[in-house]
CSV table of C-alpha atoms in Angstrom, one decimal:
chain,number,residue,atom,x,y,z
A,10,MET,CA,-19.4,-17.1,-20.4
A,11,SER,CA,-15.5,-16.4,-20.7
A,12,LEU,CA,-12.5,-17.4,-18.7
A,13,ILE,CA,-9.7,-15.3,-17.2
A,14,ASN,CA,-6.7,-17.7,-17.0
A,15,VAL,CA,-3.8,-16.9,-14.7
A,16,ASN,CA,-0.9,-19.2,-15.2
A,17,LYS,CA,2.4,-19.3,-13.2
A,18,LEU,CA,2.0,-15.5,-12.3
A,19,THR,CA,5.1,-14.2,-10.4
A,20,PHE,CA,5.5,-10.5,-9.4
A,21,GLY,CA,7.7,-8.6,-7.0
A,22,TYR,CA,8.3,-4.7,-6.7
A,23,GLU,CA,11.7,-3.6,-7.7
A,24,GLY,CA,14.1,-3.5,-4.8
A,25,SER,CA,11.9,-5.7,-2.7
A,26,LEU,CA,13.4,-8.9,-1.2
A,27,ASN,CA,10.2,-11.0,-1.5
A,28,ASN,CA,7.8,-11.5,-4.3
A,29,VAL,CA,4.2,-10.4,-3.8
A,30,PHE,CA,3.0,-13.4,-5.9
A,31,GLU,CA,5.0,-16.6,-6.7
A,32,ASP,CA,4.0,-19.1,-9.4
A,33,VAL,CA,0.2,-18.5,-8.9
A,34,SER,CA,-2.3,-20.2,-11.2
A,35,PHE,CA,-6.1,-20.3,-11.4
A,36,ASN,CA,-9.1,-19.7,-13.6
A,37,ILE,CA,-12.0,-17.2,-13.2
A,38,ASP,CA,-15.4,-17.3,-14.9
A,39,THR,CA,-16.4,-13.8,-16.0
A,40,ASP,CA,-20.1,-14.5,-14.9
A,41,TRP,CA,-18.9,-14.9,-11.3
A,42,LYS,CA,-19.2,-12.2,-8.6
A,43,LEU,CA,-15.9,-12.5,-6.8
A,44,GLY,CA,-15.0,-11.1,-3.3
A,45,LEU,CA,-11.2,-10.6,-3.1
A,46,ILE,CA,-9.9,-10.7,0.5
A,47,GLY,CA,-6.6,-10.7,2.3
A,48,ARG,CA,-4.6,-8.9,4.9
A,49,ASN,CA,-3.6,-5.3,4.3
A,50,GLY,CA,-0.4,-5.3,2.2
A,51,LYS,CA,-1.0,-8.8,0.8
A,52,GLY,CA,-1.4,-7.5,-2.7
A,53,LYS,CA,-5.2,-7.1,-3.4
A,54,THR,CA,-4.9,-3.8,-5.3
A,55,THR,CA,-1.6,-5.0,-6.8
A,56,PHE,CA,-3.5,-8.0,-8.3
A,57,LEU,CA,-6.1,-5.8,-9.9
A,58,LYS,CA,-3.4,-3.6,-11.4
A,59,LEU,CA,-1.6,-6.7,-12.7
A,60,LEU,CA,-4.9,-7.7,-14.4
A,61,LEU,CA,-5.1,-4.2,-15.9
A,62,GLY,CA,-1.5,-4.6,-17.3
A,63,LYS,CA,-0.1,-1.7,-15.2
A,64,TYR,CA,3.0,-3.8,-14.1
A,65,GLU,CA,5.4,-6.2,-15.8
A,66,TYR,CA,5.3,-9.7,-14.5
A,67,LYS,CA,6.3,-13.3,-15.3
A,68,GLY,CA,3.8,-15.9,-16.3
A,69,THR,CA,0.7,-15.3,-18.4
A,70,ILE,CA,-2.8,-13.6,-17.9
A,71,SER,CA,-5.0,-14.6,-20.8
A,72,LYS,CA,-8.6,-13.3,-21.3
A,73,ASN,CA,-11.1,-12.3,-23.9
A,74,VAL,CA,-12.7,-9.5,-22.0
A,75,GLU,CA,-11.6,-6.0,-21.2
A,76,PHE,CA,-11.2,-4.7,-17.6
A,77,ASP,CA,-12.6,-1.5,-16.0
A,78,TYR,CA,-11.3,-0.3,-12.7
A,79,PHE,CA,-13.3,1.4,-10.0
A,80,PRO,CA,-12.8,4.1,-8.7
A,81,PHE,CA,-12.4,5.6,-12.2
A,82,GLU,CA,-10.3,8.7,-12.4
A,83,VAL,CA,-12.3,11.9,-13.2
A,84,LYS,CA,-10.0,14.4,-14.8
A,85,ASP,CA,-12.4,17.4,-14.8
A,86,LYS,CA,-14.4,17.3,-11.6
A,87,GLU,CA,-16.2,20.6,-12.4
A,88,GLN,CA,-18.2,18.9,-15.1
A,89,MET,CA,-21.9,18.2,-14.7
A,90,SER,CA,-22.3,14.6,-13.4
A,91,ILE,CA,-24.4,13.5,-16.4
A,92,ASP,CA,-21.6,14.6,-18.8
A,93,ILE,CA,-19.1,12.4,-16.8
A,94,VAL,CA,-21.5,9.4,-17.2
A,95,HIS,CA,-21.6,10.1,-21.1
A,96,GLU,CA,-17.9,10.4,-21.2
A,97,ILE,CA,-17.3,7.0,-19.6
A,98,ALA,CA,-20.4,5.3,-21.3
A,99,PRO,CA,-20.9,7.4,-24.5
A,100,ASN,CA,-23.5,5.1,-26.1
A,101,VAL,CA,-26.1,5.3,-23.3
A,102,GLU,CA,-29.2,7.5,-23.3
A,103,ASP,CA,-30.4,9.7,-20.5
A,104,TRP,CA,-33.4,7.4,-19.6
A,105,GLU,CA,-30.9,4.4,-19.1
A,106,ILE,CA,-28.8,6.5,-16.7
A,107,ILE,CA,-31.9,7.5,-14.6
A,108,LYS,CA,-33.1,3.9,-14.6
A,109,GLU,CA,-29.7,2.8,-13.3
A,110,LEU,CA,-29.5,5.4,-10.6
A,111,SER,CA,-33.0,4.4,-9.5
A,112,LEU,CA,-31.6,1.0,-8.7
A,113,LEU,CA,-29.4,2.7,-6.2
A,114,ASN,CA,-32.5,4.4,-4.7
A,115,THR,CA,-31.1,7.8,-5.8
A,116,ASP,CA,-32.8,10.8,-7.2
A,117,ALA,CA,-31.8,11.8,-10.8
A,118,GLU,CA,-31.4,15.4,-9.6
A,119,ILE,CA,-27.7,14.6,-8.8
A,120,LEU,CA,-27.0,14.2,-12.5
A,121,TYR,CA,-27.5,17.9,-13.0
A,122,ARG,CA,-25.1,19.0,-10.3
A,123,ASN,CA,-21.3,19.4,-10.7
A,124,PHE,CA,-19.4,16.3,-9.8
A,125,ASN,CA,-17.1,18.2,-7.4
A,126,ILE,CA,-20.0,19.3,-5.1
A,127,LEU,CA,-21.5,15.8,-4.8
A,128,SER,CA,-21.0,13.9,-1.5
A,129,GLY,CA,-18.6,11.1,-1.4
A,130,GLY,CA,-21.4,8.6,-1.6
A,131,GLU,CA,-23.1,10.3,-4.5
A,132,GLN,CA,-19.7,10.4,-6.5
A,133,ILE,CA,-19.4,6.6,-5.8
A,134,LYS,CA,-22.8,6.1,-7.3
A,135,ILE,CA,-22.2,8.1,-10.4
A,136,LEU,CA,-18.8,6.3,-11.1
A,137,LEU,CA,-20.3,2.8,-10.4
A,138,ILE,CA,-23.4,3.2,-12.7
A,139,SER,CA,-21.1,4.7,-15.4
A,140,LEU,CA,-18.9,1.6,-15.5
A,141,PHE,CA,-21.8,-0.8,-15.4
A,142,LEU,CA,-23.5,1.2,-18.2
A,143,LYS,CA,-20.4,1.0,-20.3
A,144,GLY,CA,-21.2,-2.7,-20.7
A,145,ASN,CA,-19.4,-5.9,-21.7
A,146,ASN,CA,-16.3,-5.2,-19.6
A,147,PHE,CA,-15.3,-7.1,-16.4
A,148,LEU,CA,-15.3,-4.7,-13.5
A,149,LEU,CA,-12.5,-4.6,-10.9
A,150,ILE,CA,-14.2,-2.7,-7.9
A,151,ASP,CA,-11.7,-1.6,-5.3
A,152,GLU,CA,-13.1,-0.9,-1.8
A,153,PRO,CA,-16.3,1.1,-2.7
A,154,THR,CA,-17.7,1.3,0.8
A,155,ASN,CA,-15.0,3.3,2.7
A,156,HIS,CA,-16.7,6.3,4.4
A,157,LEU,CA,-20.2,5.3,3.1
A,158,ASP,CA,-22.9,5.4,5.7
A,159,THR,CA,-25.0,2.4,6.4
A,160,GLU,CA,-27.9,3.4,4.2
A,161,THR,CA,-25.8,3.9,1.2
A,162,ARG,CA,-24.0,0.6,1.8
A,163,ASN,CA,-27.4,-1.1,1.8
A,164,ASN,CA,-28.3,0.5,-1.4
A,165,LEU,CA,-25.0,-0.7,-2.9
A,166,VAL,CA,-25.7,-4.2,-1.7
A,167,GLU,CA,-29.1,-4.3,-3.5
A,168,TYR,CA,-27.5,-2.8,-6.7
A,169,LEU,CA,-24.6,-5.3,-6.8
A,170,LYS,CA,-27.0,-8.3,-6.2
A,171,LYS,CA,-28.6,-7.5,-9.6
A,172,LYS,CA,-25.2,-7.4,-11.4
A,173,LYS,CA,-22.7,-10.1,-12.5
A,174,GLY,CA,-19.2,-10.2,-13.8
A,175,PHE,CA,-16.9,-8.4,-11.3
A,176,ILE,CA,-14.2,-8.7,-8.6
A,177,LEU,CA,-15.0,-6.8,-5.5
A,178,VAL,CA,-12.3,-5.8,-3.0
A,179,SER,CA,-14.0,-5.1,0.3
A,180,HIS,CA,-13.6,-5.5,4.0
A,181,ASP,CA,-17.4,-5.3,4.7
A,182,ARG,CA,-18.5,-8.8,5.6
A,183,ASN,CA,-22.2,-7.9,5.3
A,184,LEU,CA,-21.5,-6.7,1.7
A,185,LEU,CA,-19.5,-9.8,0.9
A,186,ASP,CA,-22.1,-12.2,2.4
A,187,LYS,CA,-25.0,-10.8,0.5
A,188,VAL,CA,-23.4,-10.0,-2.9
A,189,VAL,CA,-20.7,-12.4,-4.0
A,190,ASP,CA,-20.8,-16.1,-5.1
A,191,HIS,CA,-17.1,-16.8,-5.0
A,192,ILE,CA,-14.3,-15.8,-2.8
A,193,ILE,CA,-10.6,-15.2,-3.8
A,194,SER,CA,-8.3,-15.2,-0.8
A,195,ILE,CA,-4.8,-14.1,-1.0
A,196,ASN,CA,-3.0,-16.2,1.6
A,197,ASN,CA,0.5,-16.4,2.8
A,198,THR,CA,1.7,-18.8,0.1
A,199,ASN,CA,-1.0,-18.9,-2.5
A,200,ILE,CA,-4.2,-17.6,-4.0
A,201,ASP,CA,-7.3,-19.8,-3.3
A,202,ILE,CA,-10.8,-19.6,-4.9
A,203,GLN,CA,-13.8,-21.0,-3.3
A,204,LYS,CA,-17.5,-21.1,-4.2
A,205,GLY,CA,-19.7,-19.1,-1.7
A,206,ASN,CA,-19.7,-16.0,0.4
A,207,PHE,CA,-17.4,-14.7,3.1
A,208,SER,CA,-19.1,-16.7,5.8
A,209,SER,CA,-18.9,-20.1,4.1
A,210,TRP,CA,-15.2,-19.3,3.2
A,211,GLN,CA,-14.5,-18.5,6.8
A,212,GLU,CA,-16.1,-21.7,8.1
A,213,ASN,CA,-14.1,-23.8,5.5
A,214,LYS,CA,-11.0,-22.0,6.4
A,215,ASN,CA,-11.5,-22.6,10.1
A,216,LYS,CA,-12.1,-26.3,9.4
A,217,GLN,CA,-9.0,-26.5,7.3
A,218,ASP,CA,-6.9,-24.7,9.9
A,219,ASN,CA,-8.2,-27.0,12.7
A,220,PHE,CA,-7.4,-30.0,10.6
A,221,GLU,CA,-3.9,-28.9,9.9
A,222,LEU,CA,-3.3,-28.0,13.5
A,223,MET,CA,-4.4,-31.5,14.6
A,224,GLN,CA,-2.4,-33.2,11.8
A,225,ASN,CA,0.6,-31.1,12.6
A,226,GLU,CA,0.4,-32.2,16.3
A,227,LYS,CA,0.0,-35.9,15.4
A,228,LEU,CA,3.0,-35.8,13.0
A,229,GLN,CA,5.2,-34.0,15.6
A,230,LYS,CA,4.4,-36.8,18.0
A,231,ASP,CA,5.1,-39.5,15.4
A,232,ILE,CA,8.4,-37.8,14.5
A,233,ASN,CA,9.5,-37.6,18.2
A,234,ARG,CA,8.6,-41.3,18.8
A,235,LEU,CA,10.4,-42.4,15.6
A,236,GLU,CA,13.4,-40.4,16.3
A,237,VAL,CA,13.9,-42.0,19.8
A,238,ALA,CA,13.1,-45.5,18.2
A,239,ALA,CA,15.6,-44.9,15.4
A,240,LYS,CA,18.3,-43.8,17.8
A,241,ASN,CA,17.8,-46.7,20.1
A,242,THR,CA,17.7,-49.2,17.2
A,243,ALA,CA,21.0,-47.7,15.7
A,244,ASN,CA,22.6,-48.0,19.2
A,245,TRP,CA,21.4,-51.7,19.5
A,246,SER,CA,22.8,-52.4,16.1
A,247,ASP,CA,26.2,-50.8,16.9
A,248,LYS,CA,26.3,-52.6,20.2
A,249,ILE,CA,25.6,-56.1,18.6
A,250,GLU,CA,28.1,-55.4,15.8
A,251,LYS,CA,30.8,-54.8,18.4
A,252,SER,CA,29.9,-58.0,20.2
A,253,LYS,CA,31.1,-60.1,17.2
A,254,TYR,CA,34.6,-59.7,18.3
A,255,ASN,CA,34.1,-60.6,21.9
A,256,THR,CA,33.9,-64.1,23.5
A,257,THR,CA,31.2,-65.5,25.7
A,258,ASN,CA,31.6,-65.7,29.5
A,259,SER,CA,32.7,-69.3,29.2
A,260,GLY,CA,35.5,-68.3,26.9
A,261,SER,CA,33.9,-69.9,23.7
A,262,LYS,CA,33.7,-68.0,20.5
A,263,ILE,CA,30.3,-66.6,19.4
A,264,ASP,CA,28.6,-67.2,16.0
A,265,ARG,CA,29.8,-64.0,14.2
A,266,GLY,CA,27.6,-64.7,11.2
A,267,TYR,CA,24.4,-64.8,13.3
A,268,VAL,CA,25.4,-61.6,15.2
A,269,GLY,CA,26.3,-59.8,11.9
A,270,HIS,CA,22.9,-60.8,10.5
A,271,GLN,CA,21.1,-59.4,13.6
A,272,SER,CA,23.2,-56.1,13.4
A,273,ALA,CA,22.3,-55.6,9.8
A,274,LYS,CA,18.8,-56.3,10.4
A,275,MET,CA,18.6,-53.7,13.2
A,276,MET,CA,20.4,-51.2,11.1
A,277,ARG,CA,17.9,-51.7,8.2
A,278,LYS,CA,15.1,-51.1,10.7
A,279,SER,CA,16.8,-47.9,11.7
A,280,LYS,CA,17.1,-46.7,8.1
A,281,VAL,CA,13.4,-47.4,7.4
A,282,MET,CA,12.5,-45.3,10.5
A,283,GLU,CA,14.7,-42.4,9.3
A,284,LYS,CA,12.9,-42.5,6.0
A,285,ARG,CA,9.6,-42.3,7.7
A,286,ILE,CA,10.8,-39.4,9.8
A,287,GLU,CA,11.9,-37.5,6.6
A,288,LYS,CA,8.5,-38.3,4.9
A,289,GLU,CA,6.6,-37.1,7.9
A,290,ILE,CA,8.8,-33.9,8.3
A,291,GLU,CA,8.0,-33.2,4.6
A,292,GLN,CA,4.3,-33.6,5.3
A,293,LYS,CA,4.6,-31.4,8.3
A,294,SER,CA,6.4,-28.6,6.3
A,295,ASN,CA,3.3,-28.5,4.0
A,296,LEU,CA,1.0,-27.7,6.9
A,297,LEU,CA,0.2,-24.3,8.7
A,298,ASN,CA,1.7,-22.2,5.9
A,299,ASN,CA,-1.6,-20.4,5.3
A,300,ILE,CA,-2.9,-20.3,8.9
A,301,ASP,CA,-3.2,-16.7,9.7
A,302,ARG,CA,-2.2,-16.7,13.4
A,303,ASN,CA,-4.6,-14.3,14.8
A,304,ASP,CA,-2.6,-13.4,17.9
A,305,SER,CA,-4.8,-11.8,20.5
A,306,LEU,CA,-4.7,-8.0,20.8
A,307,LYS,CA,-4.7,-6.6,24.3
A,308,ILE,CA,-6.5,-3.6,25.6
A,309,ILE,CA,-5.8,-2.3,29.2
A,310,PRO,CA,-8.9,-0.2,30.2
A,311,ILE,CA,-9.0,1.6,33.5
A,312,GLU,CA,-12.4,1.6,35.3
A,313,SER,CA,-13.3,5.1,36.3
A,314,LYS,CA,-14.4,5.7,40.0
A,315,LYS,CA,-17.0,8.0,38.6
A,316,ASN,CA,-20.2,6.6,37.1
A,317,PRO,CA,-21.8,7.6,34.6
A,318,LEU,CA,-18.8,9.0,32.7
A,319,ILE,CA,-20.9,11.0,30.3
A,320,ILE,CA,-24.5,12.4,30.3
A,321,ALA,CA,-26.0,14.0,27.2
A,322,ASP,CA,-29.4,15.6,27.7
A,323,ASP,CA,-31.3,17.0,24.6
A,324,LEU,CA,-28.0,17.5,22.8
A,325,GLN,CA,-27.9,19.0,19.4
A,326,ILE,CA,-24.8,20.1,17.3
A,327,ILE,CA,-25.0,23.6,15.7
A,328,TYR,CA,-23.5,24.2,12.2
A,329,ASN,CA,-24.0,27.5,10.4
A,330,SER,CA,-26.4,28.7,13.2
A,331,LYS,CA,-28.6,25.6,12.5
A,332,THR,CA,-29.0,22.4,14.4
A,333,ILE,CA,-28.2,19.4,12.3
A,334,PHE,CA,-30.0,16.5,14.1
A,335,ASN,CA,-32.9,16.1,16.4
A,336,LYS,CA,-32.3,16.1,20.1
A,337,ILE,CA,-30.7,13.1,21.6
A,338,SER,CA,-30.1,12.0,25.2
A,339,PHE,CA,-27.8,9.2,26.5
A,340,GLU,CA,-25.6,8.0,29.3
A,341,ILE,CA,-22.2,6.3,29.1
A,342,LYS,CA,-21.4,4.2,32.1
A,343,ASN,CA,-18.3,2.1,32.9
A,344,GLY,CA,-18.2,-0.9,30.4
A,345,ASP,CA,-20.8,0.6,28.0
A,346,ARG,CA,-19.9,0.3,24.3
A,347,VAL,CA,-21.9,3.0,22.4
A,348,ALA,CA,-22.3,3.2,18.6
A,349,ILE,CA,-23.3,6.5,17.2
A,350,THR,CA,-25.1,5.9,13.9
A,351,GLY,CA,-26.7,7.9,11.2
A,352,ARG,CA,-26.2,9.1,7.5
A,353,ASN,CA,-23.1,10.9,6.4
A,354,GLY,CA,-22.9,14.6,7.3
A,355,ILE,CA,-25.4,14.4,10.2
A,356,GLY,CA,-22.9,15.2,12.9
A,357,LYS,CA,-21.7,11.9,14.3
A,358,SER,CA,-18.0,12.9,14.3
A,359,SER,CA,-18.9,16.2,15.8
A,360,ILE,CA,-20.3,14.5,18.9
A,361,LEU,CA,-17.0,12.6,19.3
A,362,LYS,CA,-15.0,15.8,18.9
A,363,LEU,CA,-17.1,17.6,21.3
A,364,ILE,CA,-16.5,14.9,24.0
A,365,VAL,CA,-12.8,15.0,23.2
A,366,GLY,CA,-12.7,18.8,23.9
A,367,ASN,CA,-12.9,20.4,20.4
A,368,LYS,CA,-14.8,23.8,20.2
A,369,ILE,CA,-18.0,22.6,18.7
A,370,GLN,CA,-21.2,24.7,19.1
A,371,TYR,CA,-24.1,22.7,20.6
A,372,LYS,CA,-27.4,23.1,22.4
A,373,GLY,CA,-28.6,21.1,25.4
A,374,ASN,CA,-26.5,19.7,28.2
A,375,LEU,CA,-23.4,17.6,28.1
A,376,LYS,CA,-21.7,16.5,31.4
A,377,ILE,CA,-18.3,14.8,31.3
A,378,ALA,CA,-16.7,13.4,34.4
A,379,ASN,CA,-13.5,15.2,35.6
A,380,ASP,CA,-10.1,13.8,35.0
A,381,LEU,CA,-11.2,11.2,32.4
A,382,LYS,CA,-8.2,9.6,30.6
A,383,ILE,CA,-9.4,9.4,27.0
A,384,SER,CA,-7.8,7.6,24.0
A,385,TYR,CA,-9.0,8.9,20.7
A,386,VAL,CA,-8.7,7.6,17.2
A,387,SER,CA,-9.6,10.2,14.6
A,388,GLN,CA,-11.1,9.5,11.3
A,389,SER,CA,-8.3,11.2,9.4
A,390,THR,CA,-4.8,9.9,8.8
A,391,GLU,CA,-3.4,12.8,6.8
A,392,ASN,CA,-1.2,14.2,9.6
A,393,LEU,CA,0.6,10.9,10.2
A,394,LYS,CA,4.4,11.0,9.5
A,395,GLY,CA,7.8,10.0,10.9
A,396,THR,CA,8.9,6.5,12.0
A,397,LEU,CA,6.9,4.3,14.3
A,398,LYS,CA,9.6,4.9,16.9
A,399,GLU,CA,9.2,8.6,16.7
A,400,TYR,CA,5.3,8.2,16.8
A,401,ALA,CA,5.4,6.1,19.9
A,402,LEU,CA,7.7,8.6,21.7
A,403,GLN,CA,5.5,11.6,20.5
A,404,ASN,CA,2.3,9.9,21.9
A,405,LYS,CA,4.0,8.6,25.0
A,406,VAL,CA,3.2,4.9,24.5
A,407,ASP,CA,5.4,2.1,25.2
A,408,GLU,CA,7.3,1.3,21.9
A,409,SER,CA,7.6,-2.4,22.4
A,410,ILE,CA,3.8,-2.9,23.2
A,411,PHE,CA,2.9,-0.5,20.3
A,412,LYS,CA,5.1,-2.5,17.8
A,413,SER,CA,3.8,-5.9,19.2
A,414,MET,CA,0.2,-4.8,18.6
A,415,LEU,CA,1.2,-3.9,14.9
A,416,THR,CA,3.0,-7.2,14.4
A,417,LYS,CA,-0.2,-9.0,15.6
A,418,MET,CA,-2.2,-7.0,13.1
A,419,GLY,CA,0.0,-8.2,10.2
A,420,PHE,CA,2.9,-5.7,10.1
A,421,SER,CA,6.3,-7.2,9.1
A,422,LYS,CA,9.6,-6.1,10.5
A,423,LEU,CA,10.4,-4.5,7.1
A,424,GLU,CA,7.4,-2.1,7.5
A,425,PHE,CA,8.8,-0.9,10.8
A,426,SER,CA,11.4,1.1,9.0
A,427,LYS,CA,9.0,2.9,6.7
A,428,ASP,CA,7.9,6.5,7.2
A,429,ILE,CA,4.2,6.3,8.3
A,430,SER,CA,3.4,8.9,5.5
A,431,GLN,CA,4.4,6.3,3.0
A,432,MET,CA,2.2,3.5,4.3
A,433,SER,CA,-1.1,2.4,2.8
A,434,GLU,CA,-4.4,3.8,4.3
A,435,GLY,CA,-5.0,0.4,6.0
A,436,GLN,CA,-1.6,0.4,7.6
A,437,LYS,CA,-2.1,4.0,8.8
A,438,LYS,CA,-5.4,3.0,10.4
A,439,LYS,CA,-3.7,0.2,12.2
A,440,VAL,CA,-1.1,2.6,13.5
A,441,LEU,CA,-3.9,4.7,15.0
A,442,ILE,CA,-5.6,1.6,16.5
A,443,ALA,CA,-2.3,0.1,17.9
A,444,LYS,CA,-1.5,3.5,19.6
A,445,SER,CA,-5.0,3.6,21.1
A,446,ILE,CA,-5.0,0.0,22.5
A,447,SER,CA,-1.4,0.6,23.8
A,448,GLU,CA,-2.8,3.3,26.1
A,449,SER,CA,-4.6,2.7,29.4
A,450,ALA,CA,-7.7,4.8,29.4
A,451,ASN,CA,-11.1,5.3,31.1
A,452,ILE,CA,-12.8,5.7,27.8
A,453,TYR,CA,-11.9,4.9,24.2
A,454,ILE,CA,-13.3,7.2,21.5
A,455,TRP,CA,-13.0,5.9,17.9
A,456,ASP,CA,-14.2,7.7,14.8
A,457,GLU,CA,-14.5,5.3,11.9
A,458,PRO,CA,-11.6,3.2,13.0
A,459,LEU,CA,-12.2,0.3,10.5
A,460,ASN,CA,-11.9,2.2,7.2
A,461,TYR,CA,-9.4,0.3,4.9
A,462,ILE,CA,-8.6,-2.3,7.6
A,463,ASP,CA,-8.8,-5.9,6.5
A,464,ILE,CA,-11.3,-8.4,7.8
A,465,LEU,CA,-8.9,-10.5,9.8
A,466,THR,CA,-7.8,-7.4,11.8
A,467,ARG,CA,-11.4,-6.4,12.3
A,468,ILE,CA,-12.1,-9.8,13.8
A,469,GLN,CA,-9.1,-9.4,16.1
A,470,ILE,CA,-10.3,-5.9,17.2
A,471,GLU,CA,-13.8,-7.3,17.9
A,472,GLU,CA,-12.4,-10.2,20.0
A,473,ALA,CA,-10.1,-7.9,22.0
A,474,ILE,CA,-13.1,-5.6,22.8
A,475,LEU,CA,-15.3,-8.4,23.8
A,476,LYS,CA,-12.6,-10.0,26.0
A,477,TYR,CA,-11.3,-6.8,27.8
A,478,LYS,CA,-14.6,-4.8,27.8
A,479,PRO,CA,-13.3,-1.3,27.6
A,480,THR,CA,-15.7,1.6,27.8
A,481,LEU,CA,-16.1,2.7,24.2
A,482,ILE,CA,-18.0,5.2,22.1
A,483,PHE,CA,-17.5,5.0,18.4
A,484,VAL,CA,-18.7,5.8,14.9
A,485,GLU,CA,-18.6,3.0,12.4
A,486,HIS,CA,-20.6,1.8,9.4
A,487,ASP,CA,-19.6,-1.9,9.5
A,488,GLU,CA,-22.9,-3.4,10.4
A,489,THR,CA,-21.3,-6.8,11.6
A,490,PHE,CA,-18.9,-4.9,13.8
A,491,ILE,CA,-21.7,-2.9,15.4
A,492,LYS,CA,-23.9,-6.0,16.1
A,493,LYS,CA,-21.0,-7.8,17.7
A,494,VAL,CA,-19.5,-5.0,19.8
A,495,ALA,CA,-22.2,-2.4,20.7
A,496,THR,CA,-24.1,-2.6,24.0
A,497,LYS,CA,-26.0,0.6,23.1
A,498,ILE,CA,-26.9,2.4,19.8
A,499,VAL,CA,-27.5,6.2,19.6
A,500,LYS,CA,-29.1,6.9,16.2
A,501,LEU,CA,-29.1,10.5,14.8
A,502,SER,CA,-31.9,11.6,12.5
């Protein structure tokens, strides 16, 4: 067992008004399996790079282990995959590599293909086993599940369950629940470490948030009551003090010593109340700082007068003159939320593109109701560019609603001035989602909408879907999201 000690860590990017981290301290046991969570833009990848020594910072990070970062950069992608493994972990033998791959339920055949022709999931497996085979180093694993299909994610779960000694950045709740034993959460004002998985962290977080909200409400009532009492007491004191210089109704003089004593007593009482007010205001200021106000997103679906909206009968996509999945049949009616599932490359996105109107070859029958208003979220973000104002204008969505949705998903006003092409992948995905839910539509068609999007935003999106019940057809590999949202599942095989 070794410790990684972070002491008074402070870091901010050059030219930025605010620090990403401010005076942060904590310890990590290198035997722990830690899940690192936080809103997009809160500094998860930045923190990993600070551990790696990529940036200058104030404070200290002391450790007696070396770090390895995933995804590892492969310089020559035309090499055979087994050569890349040997390059990263030079002291391992071929049988060890094959054994490690078998833990990921993967055939050793991929070792003897060039790395550049492997699928994304296969490349991830090669890089991951290489880093674990390297040995002794503490792994920093940054979002390994993006674009992975459900089967590969489940293989990854079983693989990581057998390992120890890593920090895992992931927005996949299923993965975090089944794999990690500690959660590091990057909050608004601090970094917090708790024992347990994501679900236990979320339960504790909800309890703490509810306690702080109740305490905040109680303190505010106390402060209001004390302020009124202090003001009244001060007024009484002033009034009594002035009465020292008056006479009684009978014309006799009053006892000024007694009146002065009463006045001073009331003034002391007022000062005590003011100190209590100051103390409770200070207590109040320490509450709610880390409550992530999950403001509700809004979707404005339009129910179509036609029902069903889409009918597929013995549908098959054709690629290079061959059908790529078995025949499927389904209907989409008003209010249905249909998940299209299956392994990568089997044609899920092609079905969505076909419905949207792209020229895709297919067999069977596909009937789509006339004049459907469709809101589409593509899998790719590569063509996003320009300001948010320009993007809203280009897509004919209300700019104020669009920006309001982004604010609720964690965007700051400073980010509104950025060019979209310079934003992180998570922020770009939020731009696509915000545009879609700002549109009124008969049917929403989303292709892997949650890639790179943080867990808190995923929960907001789920809650909005369950509240407003739009007609939705989507492709997604987040099992938790599918279980909560889908009313029908169409599985391709």
